[in-house]
Amino acid sequence: MRILITGSNGLLGQKIVDQLNNSSTTFLATSKGENRNPLCADANYQQMDISNVVEIEAIFNQFNPTHVIHTAAMTNVDQCEQQPDECNRINYESVQLLFEASIKYNTHFQLLSTDFVFDGEKGNYKEDDLVNPLSVYALSKVNAEQLLNASSNTNWSIVRTIIVYGTANNLSRSNIVYWAKDALEKEQELAIIDDQFRAPTWASDLAWACIRICELSKIGIFHISGPTTFSVYEIVEKIAHYFNLSTKKLTKSNSLNLNQPAKRPPKTGFDISKAKTELGYNPKTLEETFSIL
Ligand SMILES: NC(=O)c1ccc[n+]([C@@H]2O[C@H](COP(=O)([O-])OP(=O)(O)OC[C@H]3O[C@@H](n4cnc5c(N)ncnc54)[C@H](OP(=O)(O)O)[C@@H]3O)[C@@H](O)[C@H]2O)c1
């Protein structure tokens, strides 16, 4: 295998690089900025803007990947709502460019997608449940998914995931476990919503699944998340209990109070039985990951 990774400076991208560093697989890590992952050797890194067709063609021509794991995206959901054209350009049009190159070079194309493709009315979503995006970000991912679905080329996979957390270097944004742990340690006032439900996903488990899909030459959609769905409030409460931090300043709130530009689905969570059966996916519980944070 020769795996091309996009977004290698991001949380998931860094975890994929870490795992491939410990394997015999040849890989090329790419991201928009300079290499910010100290665990990624410069020899394995090249800058590539996923919206630049010339850069994409040059990288495919030079590296000739068997697989692309496409993690790069505009991931700030509220920013996407405020900049819909930019969101569409990065999350949809760039997928067109990368998928076209993948077809040309006979490369398996793997797209990272999201639980936000669903409206959150049902919860515990299966791969073939109907999508109904509520935000610009979600719509951009649905459009990218549909591009693959509609193609006569079936050499692709879609990995949908849910709030991803873990440690990495020089990230441009924090993730819920770190953010909440830090705020609890500083005894800040914390009003946390208890009307949105998610299955938080350990970034290393997700990276493992993305690579596993390539190794097994799987195609189609896979739901990859942590094993249990909690309210956001429950997640923060669990962090406090595990690390023995005071919950005195922790209060329950609801989504309306947040006044966020982008609408979020109230209840997601995945049925991950397909991933368990077909990939041998066995994600860690929240508590198991707290012990190795
Ligand atoms: N994190 C979550 O909770 C979550 C939940 C559901 C789905 N997902 C999906 O999972 C994937 C990975 O998420 P993540 O949390 O690892 O993302 P992330 O940490 O926000 O990283 C995204 C990376 O994309 C790169 N990127 C942005 N624009 C680019 C461009 N024009 N050209 C090349 N690279 C570009 C950035 O590179 P530079 O840093 O080099 O600029 C950034 O490092 C995304 O597709 C996201 O939509 C994530």
PDB file of C-alpha atoms in Angstrom, residues 55-226:
ATOM      1  CA  GLU A  55      -0.742  20.593  -6.737  1.00  0.00           C
ATOM      2  CA  ILE A  56      -3.032  17.539  -6.568  1.00  0.00           C
ATOM      3  CA  GLU A  57      -1.940  16.320 -10.007  1.00  0.00           C
ATOM      4  CA  ALA A  58       1.747  16.806  -9.147  1.00  0.00           C
ATOM      5  CA  ILE A  59       1.436  14.814  -5.902  1.00  0.00           C
ATOM      6  CA  PHE A  60      -0.521  11.954  -7.517  1.00  0.00           C
ATOM      7  CA  ASN A  61       1.911  11.840 -10.418  1.00  0.00           C
ATOM      8  CA  GLN A  62       4.935  11.747  -8.150  1.00  0.00           C
ATOM      9  CA  PHE A  63       3.632   9.469  -5.343  1.00  0.00           C
ATOM     10  CA  ASN A  64       1.147   7.286  -7.269  1.00  0.00           C
ATOM     11  CA  PRO A  65      -0.916   6.339  -4.192  1.00  0.00           C
ATOM     12  CA  THR A  66      -2.936   3.134  -3.898  1.00  0.00           C
ATOM     13  CA  HIS A  67      -5.149   4.835  -1.268  1.00  0.00           C
ATOM     14  CA  VAL A  68      -6.078   8.385  -0.263  1.00  0.00           C
ATOM     15  CA  ILE A  69      -7.326   9.040   3.265  1.00  0.00           C
ATOM     16  CA  HIS A  70      -8.961  12.438   2.923  1.00  0.00           C
ATOM     17  CA  THR A  71      -9.196  14.003   6.387  1.00  0.00           C
ATOM     18  CA  ALA A  72      -8.631  17.662   5.379  1.00  0.00           C
ATOM     19  CA  ALA A  73     -11.707  19.843   5.603  1.00  0.00           C
ATOM     20  CA  MET A  74     -13.114  23.125   6.805  1.00  0.00           C
ATOM     21  CA  THR A  75     -14.147  21.690  10.179  1.00  0.00           C
ATOM     22  CA  ASN A  76     -15.410  24.704  12.134  1.00  0.00           C
ATOM     23  CA  VAL A  77     -19.163  24.284  11.767  1.00  0.00           C
ATOM     24  CA  ASP A  78     -20.077  27.878  12.677  1.00  0.00           C
ATOM     25  CA  GLN A  79     -17.404  29.302  10.364  1.00  0.00           C
ATOM     26  CA  CYS A  80     -18.882  27.175   7.550  1.00  0.00           C
ATOM     27  CA  GLU A  81     -22.297  28.674   8.265  1.00  0.00           C
ATOM     28  CA  GLN A  82     -20.857  32.181   7.942  1.00  0.00           C
ATOM     29  CA  GLN A  83     -18.732  31.403   4.872  1.00  0.00           C
ATOM     30  CA  PRO A  84     -20.862  29.000   2.807  1.00  0.00           C
ATOM     31  CA  ASP A  85     -18.958  29.511  -0.462  1.00  0.00           C
ATOM     32  CA  GLU A  86     -15.616  28.754   1.171  1.00  0.00           C
ATOM     33  CA  CYS A  87     -17.115  25.740   2.926  1.00  0.00           C
ATOM     34  CA  ASN A  88     -18.465  24.411  -0.372  1.00  0.00           C
ATOM     35  CA  ARG A  89     -15.109  25.039  -2.066  1.00  0.00           C
ATOM     36  CA  ILE A  90     -13.096  23.140   0.544  1.00  0.00           C
ATOM     37  CA  ASN A  91     -15.515  20.404   1.597  1.00  0.00           C
ATOM     38  CA  TYR A  92     -17.212  19.669  -1.710  1.00  0.00           C
ATOM     39  CA  GLU A  93     -15.320  21.054  -4.730  1.00  0.00           C
ATOM     40  CA  SER A  94     -11.970  19.806  -3.399  1.00  0.00           C
ATOM     41  CA  VAL A  95     -13.459  16.326  -3.014  1.00  0.00           C
ATOM     42  CA  GLN A  96     -14.389  16.503  -6.703  1.00  0.00           C
ATOM     43  CA  LEU A  97     -10.762  17.274  -7.590  1.00  0.00           C
ATOM     44  CA  LEU A  98      -9.307  14.559  -5.375  1.00  0.00           C
ATOM     45  CA  PHE A  99     -11.848  11.947  -6.459  1.00  0.00           C
ATOM     46  CA  GLU A 100     -11.185  12.716 -10.146  1.00  0.00           C
ATOM     47  CA  ALA A 101      -7.448  12.275  -9.565  1.00  0.00           C
ATOM     48  CA  SER A 102      -8.132   9.040  -7.654  1.00  0.00           C
ATOM     49  CA  ILE A 103     -10.126   7.653 -10.578  1.00  0.00           C
ATOM     50  CA  LYS A 104      -7.379   8.647 -13.007  1.00  0.00           C
ATOM     51  CA  TYR A 105      -4.657   6.948 -10.925  1.00  0.00           C
ATOM     52  CA  ASN A 106      -6.800   3.924  -9.937  1.00  0.00           C
ATOM     53  CA  THR A 107      -6.563   4.929  -6.281  1.00  0.00           C
ATOM     54  CA  HIS A 108      -9.007   4.048  -3.503  1.00  0.00           C
ATOM     55  CA  PHE A 109     -10.542   7.302  -2.203  1.00  0.00           C
ATOM     56  CA  GLN A 110     -11.595   7.495   1.449  1.00  0.00           C
ATOM     57  CA  LEU A 111     -13.709  10.481   2.546  1.00  0.00           C
ATOM     58  CA  LEU A 112     -14.083  11.509   6.186  1.00  0.00           C
ATOM     59  CA  SER A 113     -17.643  12.544   6.938  1.00  0.00           C
ATOM     60  CA  THR A 114     -19.778  13.298   9.958  1.00  0.00           C
ATOM     61  CA  ASP A 115     -22.775  12.395  12.132  1.00  0.00           C
ATOM     62  CA  PHE A 116     -24.084  15.868  11.209  1.00  0.00           C
ATOM     63  CA  VAL A 117     -25.335  14.443   7.888  1.00  0.00           C
ATOM     64  CA  PHE A 118     -28.325  13.315   9.999  1.00  0.00           C
ATOM     65  CA  ASP A 119     -30.991  15.569  11.535  1.00  0.00           C
ATOM     66  CA  GLY A 120     -30.598  14.037  15.000  1.00  0.00           C
ATOM     67  CA  GLU A 121     -34.242  13.145  15.522  1.00  0.00           C
ATOM     68  CA  LYS A 122     -33.651   9.382  15.740  1.00  0.00           C
ATOM     69  CA  GLY A 123     -30.183   8.637  17.140  1.00  0.00           C
ATOM     70  CA  ASN A 124     -28.162   5.396  16.924  1.00  0.00           C
ATOM     71  CA  TYR A 125     -27.819   5.842  13.158  1.00  0.00           C
ATOM     72  CA  LYS A 126     -26.982   3.029  10.742  1.00  0.00           C
ATOM     73  CA  GLU A 127     -25.011   3.493   7.527  1.00  0.00           C
ATOM     74  CA  ASP A 128     -28.125   3.325   5.337  1.00  0.00           C
ATOM     75  CA  ASP A 129     -30.323   5.696   7.355  1.00  0.00           C
ATOM     76  CA  LEU A 130     -31.591   8.714   5.430  1.00  0.00           C
ATOM     77  CA  VAL A 131     -29.492  11.874   5.637  1.00  0.00           C
ATOM     78  CA  ASN A 132     -31.041  15.282   6.331  1.00  0.00           C
ATOM     79  CA  PRO A 133     -28.378  17.995   6.857  1.00  0.00           C
ATOM     80  CA  LEU A 134     -29.242  20.962   9.097  1.00  0.00           C
ATOM     81  CA  SER A 135     -26.216  23.195   8.421  1.00  0.00           C
ATOM     82  CA  VAL A 136     -23.945  24.422   5.632  1.00  0.00           C
ATOM     83  CA  TYR A 137     -21.123  22.176   6.937  1.00  0.00           C
ATOM     84  CA  ALA A 138     -23.423  19.141   7.008  1.00  0.00           C
ATOM     85  CA  LEU A 139     -24.728  19.883   3.511  1.00  0.00           C
ATOM     86  CA  SER A 140     -21.174  20.161   2.144  1.00  0.00           C
ATOM     87  CA  LYS A 141     -20.409  16.684   3.514  1.00  0.00           C
ATOM     88  CA  VAL A 142     -23.675  15.240   2.158  1.00  0.00           C
ATOM     89  CA  ASN A 143     -22.888  16.682  -1.277  1.00  0.00           C
ATOM     90  CA  ALA A 144     -19.404  15.151  -1.157  1.00  0.00           C
ATOM     91  CA  GLU A 145     -20.853  11.784  -0.117  1.00  0.00           C
ATOM     92  CA  GLN A 146     -23.396  11.938  -2.948  1.00  0.00           C
ATOM     93  CA  LEU A 147     -20.664  12.628  -5.460  1.00  0.00           C
ATOM     94  CA  LEU A 148     -19.078   9.275  -4.574  1.00  0.00           C
ATOM     95  CA  ASN A 149     -22.401   7.461  -4.350  1.00  0.00           C
ATOM     96  CA  ALA A 150     -23.418   8.637  -7.807  1.00  0.00           C
ATOM     97  CA  SER A 151     -20.155   7.644  -9.487  1.00  0.00           C
ATOM     98  CA  SER A 152     -19.801   4.544 -11.639  1.00  0.00           C
ATOM     99  CA  ASN A 153     -16.425   4.128  -9.925  1.00  0.00           C
ATOM    100  CA  THR A 154     -16.964   2.186  -6.679  1.00  0.00           C
ATOM    101  CA  ASN A 155     -13.394   2.289  -5.402  1.00  0.00           C
ATOM    102  CA  TRP A 156     -14.207   4.522  -2.428  1.00  0.00           C
ATOM    103  CA  SER A 157     -15.159   4.449   1.227  1.00  0.00           C
ATOM    104  CA  ILE A 158     -16.864   6.962   3.489  1.00  0.00           C
ATOM    105  CA  VAL A 159     -15.982   7.059   7.177  1.00  0.00           C
ATOM    106  CA  ARG A 160     -18.537   8.971   9.218  1.00  0.00           C
ATOM    107  CA  THR A 161     -17.465   9.908  12.716  1.00  0.00           C
ATOM    108  CA  ILE A 162     -18.575  11.873  15.813  1.00  0.00           C
ATOM    109  CA  ILE A 163     -16.771  14.406  18.036  1.00  0.00           C
ATOM    110  CA  VAL A 164     -13.189  13.243  17.843  1.00  0.00           C
ATOM    111  CA  TYR A 165     -10.838  13.725  20.801  1.00  0.00           C
ATOM    112  CA  GLY A 166      -7.238  12.906  21.672  1.00  0.00           C
ATOM    113  CA  THR A 167      -3.783  14.427  22.043  1.00  0.00           C
ATOM    114  CA  ALA A 168      -1.800  15.821  19.143  1.00  0.00           C
ATOM    115  CA  ASN A 169       0.763  18.527  18.459  1.00  0.00           C
ATOM    116  CA  ASN A 170       0.143  22.163  17.485  1.00  0.00           C
ATOM    117  CA  LEU A 171      -3.534  21.712  16.628  1.00  0.00           C
ATOM    118  CA  SER A 172      -5.456  24.726  15.374  1.00  0.00           C
ATOM    119  CA  ARG A 173      -8.363  23.874  17.735  1.00  0.00           C
ATOM    120  CA  SER A 174      -8.938  22.033  20.999  1.00  0.00           C
ATOM    121  CA  ASN A 175     -11.297  19.089  21.536  1.00  0.00           C
ATOM    122  CA  ILE A 176     -13.997  18.555  24.101  1.00  0.00           C
ATOM    123  CA  VAL A 177     -12.129  16.378  26.594  1.00  0.00           C
ATOM    124  CA  TYR A 178      -9.116  18.702  26.801  1.00  0.00           C
ATOM    125  CA  TRP A 179     -11.173  21.830  26.782  1.00  0.00           C
ATOM    126  CA  ALA A 180     -13.486  20.599  29.565  1.00  0.00           C
ATOM    127  CA  LYS A 181     -10.670  19.128  31.684  1.00  0.00           C
ATOM    128  CA  ASP A 182      -8.766  22.401  31.482  1.00  0.00           C
ATOM    129  CA  ALA A 183     -11.845  24.486  32.402  1.00  0.00           C
ATOM    130  CA  LEU A 184     -12.691  22.163  35.307  1.00  0.00           C
ATOM    131  CA  GLU A 185      -9.112  22.328  36.592  1.00  0.00           C
ATOM    132  CA  LYS A 186      -9.291  26.125  36.521  1.00  0.00           C
ATOM    133  CA  GLU A 187     -12.669  25.947  38.323  1.00  0.00           C
ATOM    134  CA  GLN A 188     -14.315  28.111  35.655  1.00  0.00           C
ATOM    135  CA  GLU A 189     -18.108  28.546  35.529  1.00  0.00           C
ATOM    136  CA  LEU A 190     -19.286  25.866  33.072  1.00  0.00           C
ATOM    137  CA  ALA A 191     -22.809  25.838  31.651  1.00  0.00           C
ATOM    138  CA  ILE A 192     -22.955  22.661  29.555  1.00  0.00           C
ATOM    139  CA  ILE A 193     -25.813  21.579  27.310  1.00  0.00           C
ATOM    140  CA  ASP A 194     -27.727  18.440  28.241  1.00  0.00           C
ATOM    141  CA  ASP A 195     -29.981  18.361  25.158  1.00  0.00           C
ATOM    142  CA  GLN A 196     -27.415  17.164  22.588  1.00  0.00           C
ATOM    143  CA  PHE A 197     -26.268  13.548  22.555  1.00  0.00           C
ATOM    144  CA  ARG A 198     -23.053  12.261  20.974  1.00  0.00           C
ATOM    145  CA  ALA A 199     -20.754   9.213  21.000  1.00  0.00           C
ATOM    146  CA  PRO A 200     -17.266  10.738  21.434  1.00  0.00           C
ATOM    147  CA  THR A 201     -14.584   9.048  19.356  1.00  0.00           C
ATOM    148  CA  TRP A 202     -10.987   8.415  20.448  1.00  0.00           C
ATOM    149  CA  ALA A 203      -8.846   9.698  17.571  1.00  0.00           C
ATOM    150  CA  SER A 204      -6.511   6.678  17.667  1.00  0.00           C
ATOM    151  CA  ASP A 205      -9.442   4.256  17.317  1.00  0.00           C
ATOM    152  CA  LEU A 206     -10.694   6.250  14.339  1.00  0.00           C
ATOM    153  CA  ALA A 207      -7.225   6.297  12.722  1.00  0.00           C
ATOM    154  CA  TRP A 208      -7.004   2.529  13.169  1.00  0.00           C
ATOM    155  CA  ALA A 209     -10.367   2.052  11.416  1.00  0.00           C
ATOM    156  CA  CYS A 210      -9.419   4.327   8.496  1.00  0.00           C
ATOM    157  CA  ILE A 211      -6.224   2.330   7.895  1.00  0.00           C
ATOM    158  CA  ARG A 212      -8.015  -1.008   8.423  1.00  0.00           C
ATOM    159  CA  ILE A 213     -10.522  -0.157   5.674  1.00  0.00           C
ATOM    160  CA  CYS A 214      -7.588   0.373   3.309  1.00  0.00           C
ATOM    161  CA  GLU A 215      -5.841  -2.829   4.374  1.00  0.00           C
ATOM    162  CA  LEU A 216      -8.985  -4.905   3.854  1.00  0.00           C
ATOM    163  CA  SER A 217      -9.917  -3.110   0.592  1.00  0.00           C
ATOM    164  CA  LYS A 218     -13.381  -2.362   1.945  1.00  0.00           C
ATOM    165  CA  ILE A 219     -15.741  -0.123   0.028  1.00  0.00           C
ATOM    166  CA  GLY A 220     -18.910   1.743   1.042  1.00  0.00           C
ATOM    167  CA  ILE A 221     -19.946   3.629   4.177  1.00  0.00           C
ATOM    168  CA  PHE A 222     -18.703   2.875   7.711  1.00  0.00           C
ATOM    169  CA  HIS A 223     -19.913   4.389  10.982  1.00  0.00           C
ATOM    170  CA  ILE A 224     -16.935   4.802  13.313  1.00  0.00           C
ATOM    171  CA  SER A 225     -17.489   6.292  16.770  1.00  0.00           C
ATOM    172  CA  GLY A 226     -16.961   5.556  20.432  1.00  0.00           C
TER     173      GLY A 226
END
